[in-house]
Amino acid sequence: MSTPHYSSAEPNPAFTWGMSSTMSDIQKAMALLITSFSKYAGREGDKNTLSKEELKELLQTEFGDMKSDDKEAIDRIFRDLDTNQSNSVDFSEFVKLVCCLTQMCHEFFTGRK
């Protein structure tokens, strides 16, 4: 696992919030989403967006079950997420993916749909 990269001008959001024990579970989840996105964004350029390769690495590392050789699936996910057609995925677009996956997990575990 690689180390997150933050410029000295922009501290790691988790440290900004302190990740203290007084944070609610939702606040901790928010900080982890920001930190996880930041860990992969900018490796190939803009630190505020994910390139297709950065998204692929994030999905494979953080979600685990992604097949590294499934280029078609990665292309489709990237295309669907990149709603503004900027050829990158910004944080807002990334959060939509996480929300969708969270809803699917909730439906699965509660037996609702």
PDB file of C-alpha atoms in Angstrom, residues 28-76:
ATOM      1  CA  LYS A  28     -15.110   9.053  10.575  1.00  0.00           C
ATOM      2  CA  ALA A  29     -16.614   7.533   7.420  1.00  0.00           C
ATOM      3  CA  MET A  30     -16.541  10.937   5.700  1.00  0.00           C
ATOM      4  CA  ALA A  31     -12.906  11.486   6.670  1.00  0.00           C
ATOM      5  CA  LEU A  32     -12.004   8.017   5.389  1.00  0.00           C
ATOM      6  CA  LEU A  33     -13.705   8.680   2.039  1.00  0.00           C
ATOM      7  CA  ILE A  34     -11.778  11.921   1.623  1.00  0.00           C
ATOM      8  CA  THR A  35      -8.501  10.288   2.655  1.00  0.00           C
ATOM      9  CA  SER A  36      -9.044   7.267   0.399  1.00  0.00           C
ATOM     10  CA  PHE A  37      -9.811   9.445  -2.627  1.00  0.00           C
ATOM     11  CA  SER A  38      -6.791  11.652  -1.930  1.00  0.00           C
ATOM     12  CA  LYS A  39      -4.513   8.639  -1.618  1.00  0.00           C
ATOM     13  CA  TYR A  40      -5.036   7.797  -5.311  1.00  0.00           C
ATOM     14  CA  ALA A  41      -5.881  11.146  -6.919  1.00  0.00           C
ATOM     15  CA  GLY A  42      -3.077  13.085  -8.532  1.00  0.00           C
ATOM     16  CA  ARG A  43      -0.596  10.299  -9.045  1.00  0.00           C
ATOM     17  CA  GLU A  44      -0.805  11.045 -12.765  1.00  0.00           C
ATOM     18  CA  GLY A  45      -1.596  14.753 -12.680  1.00  0.00           C
ATOM     19  CA  ASP A  46      -4.464  16.669 -11.094  1.00  0.00           C
ATOM     20  CA  LYS A  47      -4.577  15.947  -7.345  1.00  0.00           C
ATOM     21  CA  ASN A  48      -8.330  16.636  -7.300  1.00  0.00           C
ATOM     22  CA  THR A  49      -9.300  13.976  -9.826  1.00  0.00           C
ATOM     23  CA  LEU A  50      -8.737  10.321 -10.621  1.00  0.00           C
ATOM     24  CA  SER A  51      -7.477   9.238 -14.007  1.00  0.00           C
ATOM     25  CA  LYS A  52      -8.747   5.937 -15.385  1.00  0.00           C
ATOM     26  CA  GLU A  53      -5.584   4.194 -14.143  1.00  0.00           C
ATOM     27  CA  GLU A  54      -5.884   5.789 -10.685  1.00  0.00           C
ATOM     28  CA  LEU A  55      -9.546   4.731 -10.478  1.00  0.00           C
ATOM     29  CA  LYS A  56      -8.590   1.200 -11.513  1.00  0.00           C
ATOM     30  CA  GLU A  57      -5.958   1.037  -8.778  1.00  0.00           C
ATOM     31  CA  LEU A  58      -8.392   2.432  -6.190  1.00  0.00           C
ATOM     32  CA  LEU A  59     -11.088  -0.084  -7.137  1.00  0.00           C
ATOM     33  CA  GLN A  60      -8.686  -3.013  -7.117  1.00  0.00           C
ATOM     34  CA  THR A  61      -7.031  -2.051  -3.842  1.00  0.00           C
ATOM     35  CA  GLU A  62      -9.975  -0.741  -1.864  1.00  0.00           C
ATOM     36  CA  PHE A  63     -12.742  -3.018  -3.171  1.00  0.00           C
ATOM     37  CA  GLY A  64     -10.570  -6.085  -3.718  1.00  0.00           C
ATOM     38  CA  ASP A  65     -12.881  -8.154  -5.885  1.00  0.00           C
ATOM     39  CA  MET A  66     -12.150  -6.283  -9.111  1.00  0.00           C
ATOM     40  CA  LYS A  67     -10.366  -8.352 -11.716  1.00  0.00           C
ATOM     41  CA  SER A  68      -7.268  -6.522 -12.900  1.00  0.00           C
ATOM     42  CA  ASP A  69      -7.664  -7.888 -16.420  1.00  0.00           C
ATOM     43  CA  ASP A  70     -11.277  -6.744 -16.830  1.00  0.00           C
ATOM     44  CA  LYS A  71     -10.495  -3.659 -18.910  1.00  0.00           C
ATOM     45  CA  GLU A  72     -14.030  -3.486 -20.298  1.00  0.00           C
ATOM     46  CA  ALA A  73     -15.558  -3.261 -16.807  1.00  0.00           C
ATOM     47  CA  ILE A  74     -13.085  -0.555 -15.741  1.00  0.00           C
ATOM     48  CA  ASP A  75     -13.791   1.392 -18.950  1.00  0.00           C
ATOM     49  CA  ARG A  76     -17.563   1.157 -18.374  1.00  0.00           C
TER      50      ARG A  76
END
